[in-house]
PDB file of C-alpha atoms in Angstrom:
ATOM      1  CA  MET A   1      20.901 -24.840 -22.891  1.00  0.00           C
ATOM      2  CA  LYS A   2      17.630 -22.937 -22.999  1.00  0.00           C
ATOM      3  CA  ILE A   3      16.883 -23.806 -19.349  1.00  0.00           C
ATOM      4  CA  ASN A   4      20.359 -22.673 -18.256  1.00  0.00           C
ATOM      5  CA  CYS A   5      19.909 -19.445 -20.176  1.00  0.00           C
ATOM      6  CA  LEU A   6      16.583 -18.753 -18.478  1.00  0.00           C
ATOM      7  CA  ILE A   7      18.087 -19.503 -15.068  1.00  0.00           C
ATOM      8  CA  ASN A   8      20.974 -17.131 -15.724  1.00  0.00           C
ATOM      9  CA  GLN A   9      18.607 -14.414 -16.963  1.00  0.00           C
ATOM     10  CA  ASN A  10      16.459 -14.841 -13.861  1.00  0.00           C
ATOM     11  CA  ARG A  11      19.503 -14.601 -11.576  1.00  0.00           C
ATOM     12  CA  LEU A  12      20.712 -11.495 -13.397  1.00  0.00           C
ATOM     13  CA  TRP A  13      17.257  -9.880 -13.066  1.00  0.00           C
ATOM     14  CA  SER A  14      17.221 -10.687  -9.346  1.00  0.00           C
ATOM     15  CA  VAL A  15      20.715  -9.335  -8.668  1.00  0.00           C
ATOM     16  CA  SER A  16      20.020  -6.176 -10.681  1.00  0.00           C
ATOM     17  CA  LEU A  17      16.729  -5.559  -8.913  1.00  0.00           C
ATOM     18  CA  ILE A  18      18.225  -6.056  -5.437  1.00  0.00           C
ATOM     19  CA  ALA A  19      20.985  -3.603  -6.342  1.00  0.00           C
ATOM     20  CA  MET A  20      18.420  -1.048  -7.491  1.00  0.00           C
ATOM     21  CA  LEU A  21      16.343  -1.501  -4.356  1.00  0.00           C
ATOM     22  CA  MET A  22      19.385  -1.034  -2.124  1.00  0.00           C
ATOM     23  CA  ALA A  23      20.537   1.991  -4.087  1.00  0.00           C
ATOM     24  CA  THR A  24      17.144   3.645  -3.986  1.00  0.00           C
ATOM     25  CA  THR A  25      16.126   2.975  -0.390  1.00  0.00           C
ATOM     26  CA  CYS A  26      14.979   6.509   0.228  1.00  0.00           C
ATOM     27  CA  PHE A  27      17.448   9.266   0.831  1.00  0.00           C
ATOM     28  CA  GLY A  28      14.966  12.076   0.281  1.00  0.00           C
ATOM     29  CA  ALA A  29      13.542  11.786  -3.236  1.00  0.00           C
ATOM     30  CA  GLU A  30      10.893  14.310  -4.172  1.00  0.00           C
ATOM     31  CA  PRO A  31       7.709  13.570  -6.158  1.00  0.00           C
ATOM     32  CA  VAL A  32       7.392  14.994  -9.644  1.00  0.00           C
ATOM     33  CA  ASP A  33       3.858  16.157  -8.877  1.00  0.00           C
ATOM     34  CA  VAL A  34       1.446  16.579  -5.969  1.00  0.00           C
ATOM     35  CA  VAL A  35      -2.267  16.254  -6.781  1.00  0.00           C
ATOM     36  CA  PRO A  36      -5.112  17.149  -4.396  1.00  0.00           C
ATOM     37  CA  VAL A  37      -7.509  14.287  -3.734  1.00  0.00           C
ATOM     38  CA  TRP A  38     -10.571  16.492  -3.337  1.00  0.00           C
ATOM     39  CA  PRO A  39     -11.406  19.588  -5.461  1.00  0.00           C
ATOM     40  CA  SER A  40     -12.412  21.499  -2.330  1.00  0.00           C
ATOM     41  CA  ALA A  41     -13.178  20.271   1.169  1.00  0.00           C
ATOM     42  CA  ALA A  42     -12.946  16.565   1.966  1.00  0.00           C
ATOM     43  CA  PRO A  43     -16.093  14.725   3.121  1.00  0.00           C
ATOM     44  CA  GLN A  44     -17.156  15.648   6.634  1.00  0.00           C
ATOM     45  CA  TRP A  45     -14.975  14.298   9.435  1.00  0.00           C
ATOM     46  CA  ASP A  46     -13.520  15.274  12.801  1.00  0.00           C
ATOM     47  CA  ALA A  47     -10.763  17.442  11.372  1.00  0.00           C
ATOM     48  CA  PRO A  48      -7.853  18.495  13.610  1.00  0.00           C
ATOM     49  CA  THR A  49      -7.496  22.137  14.556  1.00  0.00           C
ATOM     50  CA  GLU A  50      -3.681  22.070  14.783  1.00  0.00           C
ATOM     51  CA  PRO A  51      -1.472  22.391  11.679  1.00  0.00           C
ATOM     52  CA  GLU A  52       0.101  19.419   9.915  1.00  0.00           C
ATOM     53  CA  SER A  53       3.537  18.601  11.330  1.00  0.00           C
ATOM     54  CA  ASP A  54       6.156  15.913  11.928  1.00  0.00           C
ATOM     55  CA  PHE A  55       5.497  14.483  15.398  1.00  0.00           C
ATOM     56  CA  THR A  56       8.803  12.590  15.676  1.00  0.00           C
ATOM     57  CA  LYS A  57      10.813  13.394  18.818  1.00  0.00           C
ATOM     58  CA  PRO A  58      14.574  12.889  19.270  1.00  0.00           C
ATOM     59  CA  THR A  59      13.850  10.076  21.745  1.00  0.00           C
ATOM     60  CA  ASP A  60      11.552   8.122  19.389  1.00  0.00           C
ATOM     61  CA  ASN A  61      12.651   4.758  18.068  1.00  0.00           C
ATOM     62  CA  GLN A  62      14.565   4.485  14.816  1.00  0.00           C
ATOM     63  CA  VAL A  63      14.230   1.902  12.058  1.00  0.00           C
ATOM     64  CA  GLY A  64      17.307   0.684  10.217  1.00  0.00           C
ATOM     65  CA  GLY A  65      19.392   3.156  12.218  1.00  0.00           C
ATOM     66  CA  ARG A  66      17.496   6.198  10.970  1.00  0.00           C
ATOM     67  CA  ARG A  67      14.655   8.370  12.197  1.00  0.00           C
ATOM     68  CA  LEU A  68      11.321   8.360  10.441  1.00  0.00           C
ATOM     69  CA  ILE A  69       8.797  11.046   9.695  1.00  0.00           C
ATOM     70  CA  ARG A  70       5.617  10.687  11.753  1.00  0.00           C
ATOM     71  CA  LEU A  71       3.278  13.060   9.956  1.00  0.00           C
ATOM     72  CA  GLY A  72       0.254  14.170  11.965  1.00  0.00           C
ATOM     73  CA  ASN A  73      -2.778  16.458  11.702  1.00  0.00           C
ATOM     74  CA  VAL A  74      -3.221  15.748   7.996  1.00  0.00           C
ATOM     75  CA  SER A  75      -6.412  17.491   6.902  1.00  0.00           C
ATOM     76  CA  THR A  76      -5.660  18.046   3.181  1.00  0.00           C
ATOM     77  CA  PRO A  77      -5.270  14.687   1.384  1.00  0.00           C
ATOM     78  CA  GLU A  78      -2.706  14.666  -1.420  1.00  0.00           C
ATOM     79  CA  LEU A  79      -1.270  12.249  -3.981  1.00  0.00           C
ATOM     80  CA  HIS A  80       2.523  12.426  -4.280  1.00  0.00           C
ATOM     81  CA  VAL A  81       3.463  11.064  -7.694  1.00  0.00           C
ATOM     82  CA  PHE A  82       6.626   9.056  -8.468  1.00  0.00           C
ATOM     83  CA  PRO A  83       6.512   7.990 -12.158  1.00  0.00           C
ATOM     84  CA  ALA A  84       8.300   4.926 -13.514  1.00  0.00           C
ATOM     85  CA  LYS A  85       9.112   3.416 -16.881  1.00  0.00           C
ATOM     86  CA  ASP A  86       8.679  -0.232 -17.746  1.00  0.00           C
ATOM     87  CA  GLU A  87      11.384  -2.546 -19.095  1.00  0.00           C
ATOM     88  CA  ASN A  88      10.801  -1.136 -22.591  1.00  0.00           C
ATOM     89  CA  GLY A  89      11.295   2.460 -21.472  1.00  0.00           C
ATOM     90  CA  ASP A  90       7.608   3.303 -21.771  1.00  0.00           C
ATOM     91  CA  PRO A  91       5.502   4.847 -18.980  1.00  0.00           C
ATOM     92  CA  SER A  92       4.449   2.199 -16.496  1.00  0.00           C
ATOM     93  CA  LYS A  93       1.080   0.634 -17.265  1.00  0.00           C
ATOM     94  CA  THR A  94       0.627  -0.073 -13.554  1.00  0.00           C
ATOM     95  CA  VAL A  95       0.099   2.452 -10.764  1.00  0.00           C
ATOM     96  CA  MET A  96       0.399   1.607  -7.073  1.00  0.00           C
ATOM     97  CA  VAL A  97      -1.381   3.714  -4.447  1.00  0.00           C
ATOM     98  CA  ILE A  98       0.723   3.522  -1.259  1.00  0.00           C
ATOM     99  CA  CYS A  99      -0.948   4.030   2.125  1.00  0.00           C
ATOM    100  CA  PRO A 100       1.508   4.469   5.029  1.00  0.00           C
ATOM    101  CA  GLY A 101       0.610   3.150   8.463  1.00  0.00           C
ATOM    102  CA  GLY A 102       0.426   4.932  11.786  1.00  0.00           C
ATOM    103  CA  GLY A 103      -2.506   3.606  13.779  1.00  0.00           C
ATOM    104  CA  PHE A 104      -4.915   6.096  12.173  1.00  0.00           C
ATOM    105  CA  SER A 105      -3.118   8.711  14.306  1.00  0.00           C
ATOM    106  CA  ILE A 106      -0.096   9.639  12.160  1.00  0.00           C
ATOM    107  CA  LEU A 107       1.493   8.568   8.869  1.00  0.00           C
ATOM    108  CA  ALA A 108       4.914   6.878   8.769  1.00  0.00           C
ATOM    109  CA  TRP A 109       5.506   9.062   5.773  1.00  0.00           C
ATOM    110  CA  ASP A 110       8.977   8.085   4.600  1.00  0.00           C
ATOM    111  CA  LEU A 111       9.378   4.583   6.102  1.00  0.00           C
ATOM    112  CA  GLU A 112       6.106   3.275   4.639  1.00  0.00           C
ATOM    113  CA  GLY A 113       5.518   5.867   1.939  1.00  0.00           C
ATOM    114  CA  THR A 114       8.147   7.695  -0.095  1.00  0.00           C
ATOM    115  CA  GLU A 115      10.866   5.096   0.494  1.00  0.00           C
ATOM    116  CA  ILE A 116       8.562   2.343  -0.735  1.00  0.00           C
ATOM    117  CA  ALA A 117       7.655   4.436  -3.777  1.00  0.00           C
ATOM    118  CA  GLU A 118      11.327   4.685  -4.743  1.00  0.00           C
ATOM    119  CA  GLN A 119      11.786   0.944  -4.466  1.00  0.00           C
ATOM    120  CA  LEU A 120       8.748   0.214  -6.614  1.00  0.00           C
ATOM    121  CA  VAL A 121       9.793   2.811  -9.187  1.00  0.00           C
ATOM    122  CA  ALA A 122      13.154   1.002  -9.443  1.00  0.00           C
ATOM    123  CA  GLY A 123      11.140  -2.089 -10.393  1.00  0.00           C
ATOM    124  CA  GLY A 124       9.111  -0.246 -13.048  1.00  0.00           C
ATOM    125  CA  VAL A 125       5.942   0.571 -11.097  1.00  0.00           C
ATOM    126  CA  THR A 126       4.615   4.126 -11.019  1.00  0.00           C
ATOM    127  CA  SER A 127       3.872   4.879  -7.383  1.00  0.00           C
ATOM    128  CA  VAL A 128       1.548   7.391  -5.782  1.00  0.00           C
ATOM    129  CA  VAL A 129       1.925   7.972  -2.039  1.00  0.00           C
ATOM    130  CA  LEU A 130      -1.391   8.926  -0.495  1.00  0.00           C
ATOM    131  CA  LYS A 131      -1.301  11.469   2.301  1.00  0.00           C
ATOM    132  CA  TYR A 132      -4.651  10.459   3.770  1.00  0.00           C
ATOM    133  CA  ARG A 133      -6.485  12.144   6.629  1.00  0.00           C
ATOM    134  CA  VAL A 134      -5.366  11.559  10.206  1.00  0.00           C
ATOM    135  CA  PRO A 135      -6.096  11.388  13.068  1.00  0.00           C
ATOM    136  CA  THR A 136      -9.317   9.408  12.804  1.00  0.00           C
ATOM    137  CA  ARG A 137      -8.763   6.967  15.651  1.00  0.00           C
ATOM    138  CA  SER A 138     -11.595   8.467  17.738  1.00  0.00           C
ATOM    139  CA  MET A 139     -14.097   8.188  14.887  1.00  0.00           C
ATOM    140  CA  ASP A 140     -16.495   5.301  14.309  1.00  0.00           C
ATOM    141  CA  PRO A 141     -15.539   3.745  11.996  1.00  0.00           C
ATOM    142  CA  LYS A 142     -12.006   5.091  12.185  1.00  0.00           C
ATOM    143  CA  TRP A 143     -11.154   3.720   8.737  1.00  0.00           C
ATOM    144  CA  LYS A 144     -13.849   5.617   6.836  1.00  0.00           C
ATOM    145  CA  PRO A 145     -12.038   8.912   5.975  1.00  0.00           C
ATOM    146  CA  PRO A 146      -8.882   7.053   4.826  1.00  0.00           C
ATOM    147  CA  VAL A 147     -10.995   4.695   2.705  1.00  0.00           C
ATOM    148  CA  GLN A 148     -12.825   7.659   1.195  1.00  0.00           C
ATOM    149  CA  ASP A 149      -9.447   9.133   0.275  1.00  0.00           C
ATOM    150  CA  ILE A 150      -8.283   5.825  -1.253  1.00  0.00           C
ATOM    151  CA  GLN A 151     -11.454   5.331  -3.298  1.00  0.00           C
ATOM    152  CA  ARG A 152     -11.312   8.874  -4.627  1.00  0.00           C
ATOM    153  CA  SER A 153      -7.606   8.475  -5.449  1.00  0.00           C
ATOM    154  CA  ILE A 154      -8.234   5.307  -7.446  1.00  0.00           C
ATOM    155  CA  ALA A 155     -11.036   7.039  -9.357  1.00  0.00           C
ATOM    156  CA  LEU A 156      -8.771   9.977 -10.250  1.00  0.00           C
ATOM    157  CA  ILE A 157      -5.935   7.670 -11.323  1.00  0.00           C
ATOM    158  CA  ARG A 158      -8.216   5.571 -13.511  1.00  0.00           C
ATOM    159  CA  ALA A 159      -9.491   8.797 -15.115  1.00  0.00           C
ATOM    160  CA  GLY A 160      -5.922   9.798 -16.030  1.00  0.00           C
ATOM    161  CA  LYS A 161      -5.974  12.844 -13.734  1.00  0.00           C
ATOM    162  CA  VAL A 162      -2.922  11.931 -11.649  1.00  0.00           C
ATOM    163  CA  THR A 163      -0.187  10.402 -13.800  1.00  0.00           C
ATOM    164  CA  GLY A 164      -1.104  11.979 -17.142  1.00  0.00           C
ATOM    165  CA  ASN A 165      -2.552   8.813 -18.631  1.00  0.00           C
ATOM    166  CA  ALA A 166      -5.092   6.182 -17.652  1.00  0.00           C
ATOM    167  CA  PRO A 167      -3.127   3.092 -16.544  1.00  0.00           C
ATOM    168  CA  ASP A 168      -4.159  -0.472 -17.307  1.00  0.00           C
ATOM    169  CA  GLN A 169      -3.721  -1.641 -13.713  1.00  0.00           C
ATOM    170  CA  VAL A 170      -4.256   0.202 -10.420  1.00  0.00           C
ATOM    171  CA  GLY A 171      -3.238  -1.456  -7.184  1.00  0.00           C
ATOM    172  CA  VAL A 172      -3.246  -0.423  -3.555  1.00  0.00           C
ATOM    173  CA  MET A 173      -0.527  -1.112  -0.970  1.00  0.00           C
ATOM    174  CA  GLY A 174      -0.984  -0.468   2.725  1.00  0.00           C
ATOM    175  CA  PHE A 175       1.046  -0.853   5.899  1.00  0.00           C
ATOM    176  CA  SER A 176      -0.413  -1.585   9.358  1.00  0.00           C
ATOM    177  CA  ALA A 177      -3.465   0.718   9.750  1.00  0.00           C
ATOM    178  CA  GLY A 178      -2.935   1.756   6.130  1.00  0.00           C
ATOM    179  CA  GLY A 179      -3.101  -1.949   5.314  1.00  0.00           C
ATOM    180  CA  GLN A 180      -6.490  -2.206   6.942  1.00  0.00           C
ATOM    181  CA  ALA A 181      -7.734   0.824   4.998  1.00  0.00           C
ATOM    182  CA  ALA A 182      -6.265  -0.586   1.767  1.00  0.00           C
ATOM    183  CA  CYS A 183      -7.957  -3.934   2.411  1.00  0.00           C
ATOM    184  CA  ARG A 184     -11.311  -2.252   2.969  1.00  0.00           C
ATOM    185  CA  ALA A 185     -10.894  -0.242  -0.235  1.00  0.00           C
ATOM    186  CA  ALA A 186     -10.115  -3.532  -2.036  1.00  0.00           C
ATOM    187  CA  THR A 187     -13.191  -5.348  -0.713  1.00  0.00           C
ATOM    188  CA  ILE A 188     -15.945  -2.738  -0.231  1.00  0.00           C
ATOM    189  CA  THR A 189     -18.019  -2.425  -3.393  1.00  0.00           C
ATOM    190  CA  GLU A 190     -19.955   0.647  -2.244  1.00  0.00           C
ATOM    191  CA  ARG A 191     -18.488   4.140  -2.565  1.00  0.00           C
ATOM    192  CA  GLN A 192     -18.060   5.607   0.920  1.00  0.00           C
ATOM    193  CA  TYR A 193     -18.852   9.194  -0.151  1.00  0.00           C
ATOM    194  CA  LYS A 194     -21.296  10.975  -2.422  1.00  0.00           C
ATOM    195  CA  SER A 195     -20.122  11.283  -6.017  1.00  0.00           C
ATOM    196  CA  ILE A 196     -18.765  14.763  -6.651  1.00  0.00           C
ATOM    197  CA  ASP A 197     -17.919  14.632 -10.370  1.00  0.00           C
ATOM    198  CA  GLU A 198     -17.795  12.339 -13.397  1.00  0.00           C
ATOM    199  CA  HIS A 199     -14.551  10.692 -12.258  1.00  0.00           C
ATOM    200  CA  ASP A 200     -16.129   8.724  -9.426  1.00  0.00           C
ATOM    201  CA  GLU A 201     -19.672   8.058 -10.589  1.00  0.00           C
ATOM    202  CA  ALA A 202     -18.826   4.360 -10.958  1.00  0.00           C
ATOM    203  CA  ILE A 203     -16.870   2.625  -8.207  1.00  0.00           C
ATOM    204  CA  ARG A 204     -14.229   0.086  -9.255  1.00  0.00           C
ATOM    205  CA  LEU A 205     -12.152  -1.998  -6.913  1.00  0.00           C
ATOM    206  CA  PRO A 206      -8.362  -1.910  -7.318  1.00  0.00           C
ATOM    207  CA  ASP A 207      -6.967  -4.601  -9.610  1.00  0.00           C
ATOM    208  CA  PHE A 208      -4.826  -5.991  -6.773  1.00  0.00           C
ATOM    209  CA  ALA A 209      -3.806  -5.259  -3.190  1.00  0.00           C
ATOM    210  CA  CYS A 210      -0.506  -5.576  -1.312  1.00  0.00           C
ATOM    211  CA  LEU A 211      -0.953  -5.691   2.462  1.00  0.00           C
ATOM    212  CA  ILE A 212       2.207  -5.332   4.528  1.00  0.00           C
ATOM    213  CA  TYR A 213       1.707  -6.288   8.200  1.00  0.00           C
ATOM    214  CA  PRO A 214      -1.941  -5.083   8.054  1.00  0.00           C
ATOM    215  CA  ALA A 215      -3.729  -4.316  11.314  1.00  0.00           C
ATOM    216  CA  TRP A 216      -7.126  -5.406  12.627  1.00  0.00           C
ATOM    217  CA  LEU A 217      -8.316  -7.667   9.816  1.00  0.00           C
ATOM    218  CA  VAL A 218      -9.456 -10.465  12.143  1.00  0.00           C
ATOM    219  CA  LYS A 219     -11.713 -10.655  15.164  1.00  0.00           C
ATOM    220  CA  GLU A 220      -9.804 -10.206  18.405  1.00  0.00           C
ATOM    221  CA  ASP A 221     -11.500 -13.148  20.094  1.00  0.00           C
ATOM    222  CA  SER A 222     -11.539 -15.341  16.973  1.00  0.00           C
ATOM    223  CA  PRO A 223      -8.440 -14.761  14.806  1.00  0.00           C
ATOM    224  CA  THR A 224      -9.483 -17.346  12.225  1.00  0.00           C
ATOM    225  CA  GLU A 225     -12.440 -15.115  11.275  1.00  0.00           C
ATOM    226  CA  LEU A 226     -12.231 -11.864   9.327  1.00  0.00           C
ATOM    227  CA  ASP A 227     -13.699  -8.804  11.032  1.00  0.00           C
ATOM    228  CA  GLY A 228     -16.101  -7.276   8.532  1.00  0.00           C
ATOM    229  CA  PHE A 229     -14.300  -8.187   5.306  1.00  0.00           C
ATOM    230  CA  GLU A 230     -16.169 -10.095   2.593  1.00  0.00           C
ATOM    231  CA  ILE A 231     -13.980 -12.262   0.357  1.00  0.00           C
ATOM    232  CA  ASN A 232     -15.307 -14.033  -2.738  1.00  0.00           C
ATOM    233  CA  GLU A 233     -14.206 -15.093  -6.216  1.00  0.00           C
ATOM    234  CA  ASN A 234     -14.417 -11.452  -7.380  1.00  0.00           C
ATOM    235  CA  SER A 235     -12.000 -10.154  -4.758  1.00  0.00           C
ATOM    236  CA  PRO A 236      -8.731  -8.803  -6.192  1.00  0.00           C
ATOM    237  CA  PRO A 237      -5.517 -10.849  -5.893  1.00  0.00           C
ATOM    238  CA  MET A 238      -3.447  -9.980  -2.820  1.00  0.00           C
ATOM    239  CA  PHE A 239       0.206 -10.051  -1.803  1.00  0.00           C
ATOM    240  CA  LEU A 240       0.542 -10.447   1.966  1.00  0.00           C
ATOM    241  CA  VAL A 241       3.543  -9.896   4.250  1.00  0.00           C
ATOM    242  CA  HIS A 242       3.722 -10.244   8.038  1.00  0.00           C
ATOM    243  CA  GLY A 243       6.148 -10.869  10.873  1.00  0.00           C
ATOM    244  CA  GLU A 244       5.530 -14.120  12.749  1.00  0.00           C
ATOM    245  CA  ASP A 245       6.181 -12.334  16.058  1.00  0.00           C
ATOM    246  CA  ASP A 246       4.259  -9.150  15.182  1.00  0.00           C
ATOM    247  CA  ARG A 247       2.356  -7.714  18.165  1.00  0.00           C
ATOM    248  CA  LEU A 248      -0.506  -7.281  15.676  1.00  0.00           C
ATOM    249  CA  THR A 249      -1.174 -10.960  15.119  1.00  0.00           C
ATOM    250  CA  VAL A 250       0.196 -12.717  12.065  1.00  0.00           C
ATOM    251  CA  MET A 251      -3.297 -14.187  11.707  1.00  0.00           C
ATOM    252  CA  ASN A 252      -4.315 -10.903  10.047  1.00  0.00           C
ATOM    253  CA  CYS A 253      -2.475 -12.159   6.965  1.00  0.00           C
ATOM    254  CA  VAL A 254      -2.817 -15.910   7.499  1.00  0.00           C
ATOM    255  CA  THR A 255      -6.596 -15.779   7.793  1.00  0.00           C
ATOM    256  CA  MET A 256      -6.931 -13.363   4.860  1.00  0.00           C
ATOM    257  CA  PHE A 257      -4.784 -15.640   2.697  1.00  0.00           C
ATOM    258  CA  THR A 258      -6.839 -18.667   3.741  1.00  0.00           C
ATOM    259  CA  LYS A 259     -10.110 -16.974   2.758  1.00  0.00           C
ATOM    260  CA  LEU A 260      -8.657 -15.828  -0.569  1.00  0.00           C
ATOM    261  CA  HIS A 261      -7.351 -19.327  -1.257  1.00  0.00           C
ATOM    262  CA  GLU A 262     -10.730 -20.870  -0.457  1.00  0.00           C
ATOM    263  CA  ALA A 263     -12.375 -18.404  -2.873  1.00  0.00           C
ATOM    264  CA  GLY A 264      -9.927 -19.309  -5.649  1.00  0.00           C
ATOM    265  CA  VAL A 265      -8.277 -15.863  -5.704  1.00  0.00           C
ATOM    266  CA  PRO A 266      -4.560 -16.095  -6.657  1.00  0.00           C
ATOM    267  CA  SER A 267      -2.612 -14.614  -3.763  1.00  0.00           C
ATOM    268  CA  ALA A 268       0.763 -14.893  -2.041  1.00  0.00           C
ATOM    269  CA  LEU A 269       1.694 -15.012   1.658  1.00  0.00           C
ATOM    270  CA  HIS A 270       5.156 -14.374   3.130  1.00  0.00           C
ATOM    271  CA  VAL A 271       5.778 -14.687   6.877  1.00  0.00           C
ATOM    272  CA  PHE A 272       9.159 -13.663   8.329  1.00  0.00           C
ATOM    273  CA  THR A 273      10.476 -14.712  11.725  1.00  0.00           C
ATOM    274  CA  GLY A 274      11.848 -12.147  14.160  1.00  0.00           C
ATOM    275  CA  SER A 275      10.764  -9.143  12.103  1.00  0.00           C
ATOM    276  CA  GLY A 276       8.237  -7.714  14.549  1.00  0.00           C
ATOM    277  CA  HIS A 277       6.130  -4.795  13.348  1.00  0.00           C
ATOM    278  CA  GLY A 278       6.861  -1.690  11.299  1.00  0.00           C
ATOM    279  CA  PHE A 279      10.039  -2.718   9.461  1.00  0.00           C
ATOM    280  CA  GLY A 280       9.045  -0.924   6.254  1.00  0.00           C
ATOM    281  CA  GLY A 281      11.419  -1.491   3.371  1.00  0.00           C
ATOM    282  CA  ARG A 282      14.690  -0.426   4.961  1.00  0.00           C
ATOM    283  CA  MET A 283      17.589  -2.817   4.421  1.00  0.00           C
ATOM    284  CA  ASP A 284      19.061  -4.176   7.661  1.00  0.00           C
ATOM    285  CA  GLY A 285      20.355  -7.588   6.616  1.00  0.00           C
ATOM    286  CA  ARG A 286      17.273  -9.559   7.663  1.00  0.00           C
ATOM    287  CA  ALA A 287      15.205 -11.866   5.462  1.00  0.00           C
ATOM    288  CA  ASP A 288      12.358  -9.339   5.336  1.00  0.00           C
ATOM    289  CA  ASP A 289      14.637  -7.112   3.228  1.00  0.00           C
ATOM    290  CA  LEU A 290      13.482  -9.279   0.325  1.00  0.00           C
ATOM    291  CA  TRP A 291       9.776  -8.512   0.412  1.00  0.00           C
ATOM    292  CA  PRO A 292       9.861  -5.607  -2.109  1.00  0.00           C
ATOM    293  CA  GLU A 293      11.588  -7.849  -4.661  1.00  0.00           C
ATOM    294  CA  LEU A 294       9.149 -10.668  -3.912  1.00  0.00           C
ATOM    295  CA  CYS A 295       6.287  -8.233  -4.434  1.00  0.00           C
ATOM    296  CA  LEU A 296       7.630  -7.076  -7.793  1.00  0.00           C
ATOM    297  CA  ARG A 297       8.156 -10.675  -8.891  1.00  0.00           C
ATOM    298  CA  TRP A 298       4.595 -11.536  -7.865  1.00  0.00           C
ATOM    299  CA  LEU A 299       3.248  -8.595  -9.866  1.00  0.00           C
ATOM    300  CA  ARG A 300       5.218  -9.794 -12.885  1.00  0.00           C
ATOM    301  CA  ASP A 301       4.158 -13.432 -12.441  1.00  0.00           C
ATOM    302  CA  GLU A 302       0.496 -12.425 -12.237  1.00  0.00           C
ATOM    303  CA  ASN A 303       0.830 -10.242 -15.357  1.00  0.00           C
ATOM    304  CA  LEU A 304      -0.019  -7.143 -13.328  1.00  0.00           C
ATOM    305  CA  LEU A 305       2.845  -5.135 -14.831  1.00  0.00           C
ATOM    306  CA  SER A 306       1.794  -5.589 -18.459  1.00  0.00           C
ATOM    307  CA  GLY A 307      -0.954  -3.873 -20.399  1.00  0.00           C
ATOM    308  CA  ASN A 308      -4.370  -5.301 -21.028  1.00  0.00           C
TER     309      ASN A 308
END
């Protein structure tokens, strides 16, 4: 009887969560707060001279039958805050920093940012969408300004300066190029900028990372080797999602998972067939629709949604 009860409770949780995710797949939610990442100017970089704008044209491809916002010329990094409550109605003890993709040229702002935040909030995870600096594709390394923005964001969140309280767990989620930046922020132990105040004097890695079709994690001529990422027993747990037919090789996730597994770091890997690249979290009837729920279940299973 107890087993049947648990099974029924689990099914009910799953059905309820899927319904919430479908109901909250973004239709234009606004953050409750927007927090600047830097108190004044960001660290030196090749800043654009044109104003920030949506680069999407009427002829650009759609995802899930809808257009997406391709935000470019971002020179003022911001944290867009979407608070959540846990299953007890208390403020979420976990905060997720979401890094949209866009090839370090633009940000897929709604598809891989605000829409994902809404889905995670429905599952009880406070979400902060990071509007990091782009374009940086001509810089060497092109990931450095975004990683600076991520590291500073994590420091501010841990200090309680973003969500109003210091959470117990801070994770980072990144898509495509944002996935590469998130992975670097999760594995680089050195701060990539000079400390500017008491909030970031000590660098701390995120408590976990969720990489959704991350780009450029492996060597182009040797996809079973990571390209500049050091994984060891102290690396944070990771949740990995990729399309088997992604033009950015599935080995980005397969190799990362293999290295994490060899280091004894608890991680999860989900590979979907026929999903390609850039599917975000929009529901279109394919198996990859399930990854947000799988991510939330993984966070719960790894006790990353509960307090310390």
